Short mmCIF file of N, CA and C and ligand atoms in Angstrom, two decimals:
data_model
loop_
_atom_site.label_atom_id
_atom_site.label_comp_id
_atom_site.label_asym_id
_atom_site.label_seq_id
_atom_site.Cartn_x
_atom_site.Cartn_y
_atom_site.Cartn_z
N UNK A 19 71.67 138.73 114.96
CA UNK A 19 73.11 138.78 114.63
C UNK A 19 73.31 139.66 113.39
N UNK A 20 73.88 140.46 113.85
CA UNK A 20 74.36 141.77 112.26
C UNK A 20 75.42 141.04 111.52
N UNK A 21 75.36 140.83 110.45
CA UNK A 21 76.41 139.98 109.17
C UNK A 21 76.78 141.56 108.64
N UNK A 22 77.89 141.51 108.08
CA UNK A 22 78.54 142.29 107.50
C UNK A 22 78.58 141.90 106.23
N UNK A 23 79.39 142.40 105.02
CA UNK A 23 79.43 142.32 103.26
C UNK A 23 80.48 141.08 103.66
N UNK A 24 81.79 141.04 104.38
CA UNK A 24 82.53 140.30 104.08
C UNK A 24 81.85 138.74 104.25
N UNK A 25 81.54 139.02 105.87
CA UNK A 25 80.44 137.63 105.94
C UNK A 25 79.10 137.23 105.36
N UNK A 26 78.74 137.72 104.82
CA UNK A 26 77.63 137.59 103.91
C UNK A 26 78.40 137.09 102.70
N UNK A 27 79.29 137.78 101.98
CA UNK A 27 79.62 137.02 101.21
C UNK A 27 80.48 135.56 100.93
N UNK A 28 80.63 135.27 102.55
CA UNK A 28 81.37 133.45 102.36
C UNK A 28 79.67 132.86 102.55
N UNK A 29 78.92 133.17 103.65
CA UNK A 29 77.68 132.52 103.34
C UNK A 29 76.76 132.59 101.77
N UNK A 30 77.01 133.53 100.95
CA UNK A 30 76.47 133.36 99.53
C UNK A 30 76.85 132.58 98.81
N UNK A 31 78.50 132.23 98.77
CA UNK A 31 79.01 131.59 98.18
C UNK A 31 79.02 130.18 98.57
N UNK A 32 78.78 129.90 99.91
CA UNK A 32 78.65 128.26 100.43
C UNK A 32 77.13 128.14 99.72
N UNK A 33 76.39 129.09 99.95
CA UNK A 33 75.27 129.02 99.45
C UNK A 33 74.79 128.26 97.96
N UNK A 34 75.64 129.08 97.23
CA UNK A 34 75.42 129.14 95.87
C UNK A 34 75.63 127.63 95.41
N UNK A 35 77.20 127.30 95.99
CA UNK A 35 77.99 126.07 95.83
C UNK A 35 76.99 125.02 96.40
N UNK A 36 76.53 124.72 97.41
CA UNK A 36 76.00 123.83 97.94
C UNK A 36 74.45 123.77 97.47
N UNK A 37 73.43 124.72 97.17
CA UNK A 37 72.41 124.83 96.81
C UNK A 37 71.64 124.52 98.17
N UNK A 38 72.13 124.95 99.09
CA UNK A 38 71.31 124.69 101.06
C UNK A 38 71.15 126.27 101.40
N UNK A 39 69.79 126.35 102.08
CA UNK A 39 70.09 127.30 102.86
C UNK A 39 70.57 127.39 104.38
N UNK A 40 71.87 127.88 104.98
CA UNK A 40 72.60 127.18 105.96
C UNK A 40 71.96 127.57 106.75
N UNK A 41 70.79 128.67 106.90
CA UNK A 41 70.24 128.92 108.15
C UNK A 41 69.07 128.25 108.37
N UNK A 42 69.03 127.47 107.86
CA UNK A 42 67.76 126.10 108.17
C UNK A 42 68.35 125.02 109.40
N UNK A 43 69.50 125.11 109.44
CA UNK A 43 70.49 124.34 110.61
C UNK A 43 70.27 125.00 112.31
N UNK A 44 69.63 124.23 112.78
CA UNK A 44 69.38 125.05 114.10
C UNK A 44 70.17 124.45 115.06
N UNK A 45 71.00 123.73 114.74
CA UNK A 45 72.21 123.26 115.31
C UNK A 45 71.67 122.82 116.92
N UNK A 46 71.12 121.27 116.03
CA UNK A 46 70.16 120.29 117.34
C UNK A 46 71.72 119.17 117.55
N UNK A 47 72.68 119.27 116.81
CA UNK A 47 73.92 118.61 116.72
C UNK A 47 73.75 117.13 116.70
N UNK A 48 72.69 116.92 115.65
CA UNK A 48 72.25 115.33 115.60
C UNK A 48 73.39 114.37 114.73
N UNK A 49 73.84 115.54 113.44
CA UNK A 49 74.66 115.36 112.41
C UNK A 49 75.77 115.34 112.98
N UNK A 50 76.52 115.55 113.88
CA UNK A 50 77.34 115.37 114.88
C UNK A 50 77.28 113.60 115.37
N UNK A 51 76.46 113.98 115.65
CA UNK A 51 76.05 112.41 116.98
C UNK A 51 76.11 111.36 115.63
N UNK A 52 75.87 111.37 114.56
CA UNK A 52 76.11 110.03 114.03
C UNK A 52 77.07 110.14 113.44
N UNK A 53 77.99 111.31 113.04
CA UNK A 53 79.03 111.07 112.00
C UNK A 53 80.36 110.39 112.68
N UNK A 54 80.81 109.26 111.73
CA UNK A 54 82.02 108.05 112.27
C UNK A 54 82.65 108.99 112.18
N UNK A 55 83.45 109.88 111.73
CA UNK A 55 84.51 110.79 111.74
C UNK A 55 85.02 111.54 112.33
N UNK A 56 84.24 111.78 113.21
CA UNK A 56 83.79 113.43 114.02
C UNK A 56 85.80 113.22 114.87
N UNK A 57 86.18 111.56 115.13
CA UNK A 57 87.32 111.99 116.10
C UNK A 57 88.73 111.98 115.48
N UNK A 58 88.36 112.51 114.18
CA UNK A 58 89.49 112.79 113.37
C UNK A 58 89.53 114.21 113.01
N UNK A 59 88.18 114.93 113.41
CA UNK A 59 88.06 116.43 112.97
C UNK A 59 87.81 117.14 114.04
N UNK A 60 88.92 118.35 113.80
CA UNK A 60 89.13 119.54 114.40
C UNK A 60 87.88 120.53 114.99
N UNK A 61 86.47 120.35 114.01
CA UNK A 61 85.45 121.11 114.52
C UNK A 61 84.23 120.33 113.80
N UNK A 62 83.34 119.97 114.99
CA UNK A 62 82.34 118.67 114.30
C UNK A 62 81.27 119.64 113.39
N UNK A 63 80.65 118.69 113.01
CA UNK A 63 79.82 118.59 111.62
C UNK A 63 79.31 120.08 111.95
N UNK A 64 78.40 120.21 112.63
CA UNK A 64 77.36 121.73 113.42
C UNK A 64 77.84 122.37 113.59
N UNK A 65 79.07 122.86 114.00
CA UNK A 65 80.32 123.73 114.30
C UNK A 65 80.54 124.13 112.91
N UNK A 66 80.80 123.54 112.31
CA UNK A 66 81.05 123.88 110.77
C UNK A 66 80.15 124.74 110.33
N UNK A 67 79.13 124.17 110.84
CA UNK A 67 77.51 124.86 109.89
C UNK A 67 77.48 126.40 110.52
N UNK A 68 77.20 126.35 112.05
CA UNK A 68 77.48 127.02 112.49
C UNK A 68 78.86 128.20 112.38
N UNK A 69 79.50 128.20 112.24
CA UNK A 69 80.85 128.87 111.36
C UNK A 69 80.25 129.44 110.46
N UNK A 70 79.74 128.97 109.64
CA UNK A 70 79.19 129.46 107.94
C UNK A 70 78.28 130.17 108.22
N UNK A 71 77.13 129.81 109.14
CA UNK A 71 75.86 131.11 109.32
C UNK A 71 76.29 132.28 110.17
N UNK A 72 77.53 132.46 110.60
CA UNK A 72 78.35 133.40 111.19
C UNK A 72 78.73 133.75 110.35
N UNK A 73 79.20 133.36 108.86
CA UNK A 73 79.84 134.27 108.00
C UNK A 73 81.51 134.00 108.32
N UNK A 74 82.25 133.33 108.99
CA UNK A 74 83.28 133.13 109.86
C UNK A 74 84.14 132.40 108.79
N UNK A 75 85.05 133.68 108.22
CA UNK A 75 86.13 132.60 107.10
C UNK A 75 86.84 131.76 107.95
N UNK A 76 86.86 131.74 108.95
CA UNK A 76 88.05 130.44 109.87
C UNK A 76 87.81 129.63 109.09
N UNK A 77 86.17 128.96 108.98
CA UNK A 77 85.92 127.60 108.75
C UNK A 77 87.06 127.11 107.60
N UNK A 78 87.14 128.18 106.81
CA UNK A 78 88.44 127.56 105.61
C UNK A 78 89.62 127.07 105.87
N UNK A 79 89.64 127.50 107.38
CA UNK A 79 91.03 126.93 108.00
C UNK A 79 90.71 125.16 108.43
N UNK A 80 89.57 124.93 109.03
CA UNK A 80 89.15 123.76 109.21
C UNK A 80 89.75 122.09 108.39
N UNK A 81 90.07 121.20 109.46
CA UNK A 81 90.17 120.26 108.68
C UNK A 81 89.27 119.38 108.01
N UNK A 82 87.93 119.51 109.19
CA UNK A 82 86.77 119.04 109.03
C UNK A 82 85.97 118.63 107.55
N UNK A 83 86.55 119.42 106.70
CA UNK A 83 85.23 119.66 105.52
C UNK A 83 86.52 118.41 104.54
N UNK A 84 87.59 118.41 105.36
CA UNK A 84 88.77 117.26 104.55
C UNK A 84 88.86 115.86 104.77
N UNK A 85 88.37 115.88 105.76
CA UNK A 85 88.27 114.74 106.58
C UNK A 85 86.72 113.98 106.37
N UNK A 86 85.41 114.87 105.91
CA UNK A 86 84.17 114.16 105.91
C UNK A 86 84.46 113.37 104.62
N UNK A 87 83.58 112.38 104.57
CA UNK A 87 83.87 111.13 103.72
C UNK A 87 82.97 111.24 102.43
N UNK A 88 81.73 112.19 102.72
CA UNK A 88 80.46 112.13 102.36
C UNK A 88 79.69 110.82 102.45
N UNK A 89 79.36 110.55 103.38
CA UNK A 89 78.63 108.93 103.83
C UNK A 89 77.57 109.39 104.02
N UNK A 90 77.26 110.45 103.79
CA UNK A 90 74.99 110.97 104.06
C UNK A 90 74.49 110.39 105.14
N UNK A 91 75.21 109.92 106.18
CA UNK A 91 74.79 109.57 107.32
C UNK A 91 74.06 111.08 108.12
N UNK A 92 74.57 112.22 108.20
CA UNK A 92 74.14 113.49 109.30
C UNK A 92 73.40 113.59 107.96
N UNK A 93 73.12 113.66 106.86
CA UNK A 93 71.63 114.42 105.87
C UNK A 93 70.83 113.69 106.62
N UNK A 94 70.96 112.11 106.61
CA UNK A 94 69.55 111.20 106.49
C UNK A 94 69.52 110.97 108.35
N UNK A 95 70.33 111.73 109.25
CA UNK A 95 69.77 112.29 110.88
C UNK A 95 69.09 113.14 110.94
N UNK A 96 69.80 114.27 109.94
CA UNK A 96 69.35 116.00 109.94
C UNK A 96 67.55 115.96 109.72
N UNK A 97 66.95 116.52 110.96
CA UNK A 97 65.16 116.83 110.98
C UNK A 97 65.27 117.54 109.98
N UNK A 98 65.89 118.74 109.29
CA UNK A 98 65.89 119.62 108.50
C UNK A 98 65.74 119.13 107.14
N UNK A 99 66.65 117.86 106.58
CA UNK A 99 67.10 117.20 105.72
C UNK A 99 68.15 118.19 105.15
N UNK A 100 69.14 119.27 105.85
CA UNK A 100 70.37 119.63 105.58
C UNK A 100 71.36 118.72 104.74
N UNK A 101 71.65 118.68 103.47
CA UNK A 101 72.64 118.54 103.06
C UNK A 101 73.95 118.92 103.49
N UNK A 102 74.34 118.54 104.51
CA UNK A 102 75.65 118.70 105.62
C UNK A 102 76.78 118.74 104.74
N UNK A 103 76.81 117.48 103.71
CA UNK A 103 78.12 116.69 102.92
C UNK A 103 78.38 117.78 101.50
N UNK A 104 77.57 118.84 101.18
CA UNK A 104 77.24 119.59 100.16
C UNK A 104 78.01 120.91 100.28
N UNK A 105 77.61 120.94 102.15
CA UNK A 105 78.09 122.49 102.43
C UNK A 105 79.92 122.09 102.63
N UNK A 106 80.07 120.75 103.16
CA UNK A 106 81.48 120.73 103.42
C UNK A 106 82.00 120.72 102.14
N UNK A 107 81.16 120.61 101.09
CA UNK A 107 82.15 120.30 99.53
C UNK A 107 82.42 121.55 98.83
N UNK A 108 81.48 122.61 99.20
CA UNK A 108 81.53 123.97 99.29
C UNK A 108 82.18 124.73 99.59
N UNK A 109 82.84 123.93 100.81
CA UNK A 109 83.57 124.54 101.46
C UNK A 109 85.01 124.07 100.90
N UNK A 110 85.44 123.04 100.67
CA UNK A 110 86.62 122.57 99.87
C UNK A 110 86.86 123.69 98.86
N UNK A 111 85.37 123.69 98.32
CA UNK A 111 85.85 123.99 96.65
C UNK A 111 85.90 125.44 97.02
N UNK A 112 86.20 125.89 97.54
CA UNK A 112 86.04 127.73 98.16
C UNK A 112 87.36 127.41 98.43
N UNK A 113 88.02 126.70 99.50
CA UNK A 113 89.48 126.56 99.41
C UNK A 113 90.34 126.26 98.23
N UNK A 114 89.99 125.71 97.49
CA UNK A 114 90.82 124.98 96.61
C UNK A 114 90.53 126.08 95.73
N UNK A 115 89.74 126.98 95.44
CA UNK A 115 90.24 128.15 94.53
C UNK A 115 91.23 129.42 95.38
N UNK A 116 91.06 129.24 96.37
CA UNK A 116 91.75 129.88 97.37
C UNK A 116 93.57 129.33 97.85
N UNK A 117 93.47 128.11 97.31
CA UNK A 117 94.63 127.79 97.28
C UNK A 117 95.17 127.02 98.68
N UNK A 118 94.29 127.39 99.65
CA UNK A 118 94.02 126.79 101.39
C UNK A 118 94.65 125.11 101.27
N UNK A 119 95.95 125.27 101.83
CA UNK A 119 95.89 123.54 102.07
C UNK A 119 95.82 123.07 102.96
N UNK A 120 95.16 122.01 103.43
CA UNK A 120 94.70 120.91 104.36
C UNK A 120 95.27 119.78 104.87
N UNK A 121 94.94 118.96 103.92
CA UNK A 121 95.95 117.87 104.10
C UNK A 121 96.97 117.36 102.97
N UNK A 122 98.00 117.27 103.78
CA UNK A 122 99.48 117.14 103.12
C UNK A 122 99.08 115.16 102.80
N UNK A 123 99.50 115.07 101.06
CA UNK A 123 99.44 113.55 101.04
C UNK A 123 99.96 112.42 101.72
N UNK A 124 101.53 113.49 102.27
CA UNK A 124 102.76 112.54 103.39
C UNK A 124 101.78 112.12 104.37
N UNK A 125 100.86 113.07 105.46
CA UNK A 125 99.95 112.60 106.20
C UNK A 125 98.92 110.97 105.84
N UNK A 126 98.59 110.97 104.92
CA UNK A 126 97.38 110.38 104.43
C UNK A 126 97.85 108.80 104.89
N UNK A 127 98.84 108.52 105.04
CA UNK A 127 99.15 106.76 105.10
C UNK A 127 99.16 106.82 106.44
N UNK A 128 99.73 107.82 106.99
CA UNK A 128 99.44 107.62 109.00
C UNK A 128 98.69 107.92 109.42
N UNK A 129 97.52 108.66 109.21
CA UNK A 129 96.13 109.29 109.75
C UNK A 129 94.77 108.29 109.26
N UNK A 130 95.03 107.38 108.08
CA UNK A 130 94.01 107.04 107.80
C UNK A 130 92.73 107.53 107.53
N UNK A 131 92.94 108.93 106.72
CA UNK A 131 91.83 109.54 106.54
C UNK A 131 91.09 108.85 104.86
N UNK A 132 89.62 109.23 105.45
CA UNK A 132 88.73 108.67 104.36
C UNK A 132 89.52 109.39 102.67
N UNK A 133 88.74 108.31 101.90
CA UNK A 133 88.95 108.61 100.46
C UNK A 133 88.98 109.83 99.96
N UNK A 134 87.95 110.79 100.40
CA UNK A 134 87.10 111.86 99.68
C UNK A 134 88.61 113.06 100.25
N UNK A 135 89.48 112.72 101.07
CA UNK A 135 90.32 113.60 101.77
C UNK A 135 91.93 113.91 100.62
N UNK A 136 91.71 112.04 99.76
CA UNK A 136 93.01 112.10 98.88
C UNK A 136 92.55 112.37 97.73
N UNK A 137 90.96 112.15 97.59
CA UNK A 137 90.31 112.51 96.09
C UNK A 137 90.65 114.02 95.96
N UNK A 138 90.65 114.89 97.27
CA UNK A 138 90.22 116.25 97.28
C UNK A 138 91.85 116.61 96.67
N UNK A 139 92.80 116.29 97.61
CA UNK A 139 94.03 116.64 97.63
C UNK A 139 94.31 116.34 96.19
N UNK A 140 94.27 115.37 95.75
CA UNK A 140 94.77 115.03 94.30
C UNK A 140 93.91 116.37 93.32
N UNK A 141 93.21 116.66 93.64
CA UNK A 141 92.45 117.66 92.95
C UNK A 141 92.73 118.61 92.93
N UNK A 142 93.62 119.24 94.39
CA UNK A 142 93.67 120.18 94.48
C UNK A 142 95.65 120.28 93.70
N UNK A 143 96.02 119.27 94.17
CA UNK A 143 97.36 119.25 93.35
C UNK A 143 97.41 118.98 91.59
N UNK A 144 96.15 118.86 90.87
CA UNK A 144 96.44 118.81 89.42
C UNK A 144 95.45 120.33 89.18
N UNK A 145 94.85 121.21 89.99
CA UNK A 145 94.24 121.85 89.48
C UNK A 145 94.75 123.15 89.48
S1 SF4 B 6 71.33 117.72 112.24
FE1 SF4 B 6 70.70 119.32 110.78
S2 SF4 B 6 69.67 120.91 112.01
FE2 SF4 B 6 70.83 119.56 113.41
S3 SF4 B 6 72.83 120.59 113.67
FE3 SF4 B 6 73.06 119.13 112.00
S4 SF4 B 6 72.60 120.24 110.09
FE4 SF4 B 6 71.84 121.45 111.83
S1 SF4 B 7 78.80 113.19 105.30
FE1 SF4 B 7 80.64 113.95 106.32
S2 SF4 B 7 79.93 115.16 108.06
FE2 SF4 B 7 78.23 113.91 107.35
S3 SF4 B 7 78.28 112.08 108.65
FE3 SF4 B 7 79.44 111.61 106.78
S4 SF4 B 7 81.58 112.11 107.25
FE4 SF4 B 7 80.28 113.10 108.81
#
């Protein structure tokens, strides 16, 4: 797969942020199969990963990385020992300097999304 500068540079930067290398993910979609969340998000756990070793800014569009809870459930599946919950925080924090919004707080009382989704939002609204 030929990466280009633009995509190379969202994979450096998930990189950097997360301290993983994302192409250690051979996307066996185990981190998938255990995460409780997966039917609240738009593109499951491996999809995500996958996205990122493509270099593929969509993923910033994703709700996925808003919605994970960080419960280390897909690290402690992952054969790799992928820090899954690291790259999605990576991925926040790449939005949230980007300004990318996700989830609206009005949502948060009818969707029942995990903590880490209003921790983010509140973060991203005082920062
Ligand atoms: S479990 Fe690990 S190797 Fe498998 S798809 Fe998920 S991150 Fe990739
Ligand atoms: S850390 Fe996030 S992606 Fe991983 S299993 Fe938990 S909710 Fe799913």
């Amino acid at each position: 797969m030929q990466l280009n500068n633009a995509d190379r540079e969202l994979i450096d930067k998930i990189e950097e942020l997360s301290g993983e290398n994302v192409f250690s993910c051979y996307q066996c979609g185990k981190c998938s199969a255990g995460c409780p969340f997966t039917e609240e998000m738009d593109l499951l756990p491996n999809q995500v990963i996958r996205k990122v070793q493509m270099g593929d800014v969509s993923v910033l569009q994703s709700e996925t990385p808003w919605i994970c809870a960080s419960c280390l459930s897909c690290e402690v599946d992952c054969p790799k020992g992928n820090n899954v919950p690291a790259i999605m925080e990576a991925i926040r924090e790449i939005s949230l300097r980007e300004n990318v919004d996700k989830v609206e707080l009005k949502d948060l009382k009818t969707r029942g999304l995990p903590e880490i989704a209003l921790v983010s939002n509140f973060r991203k609204k005082t920062s």
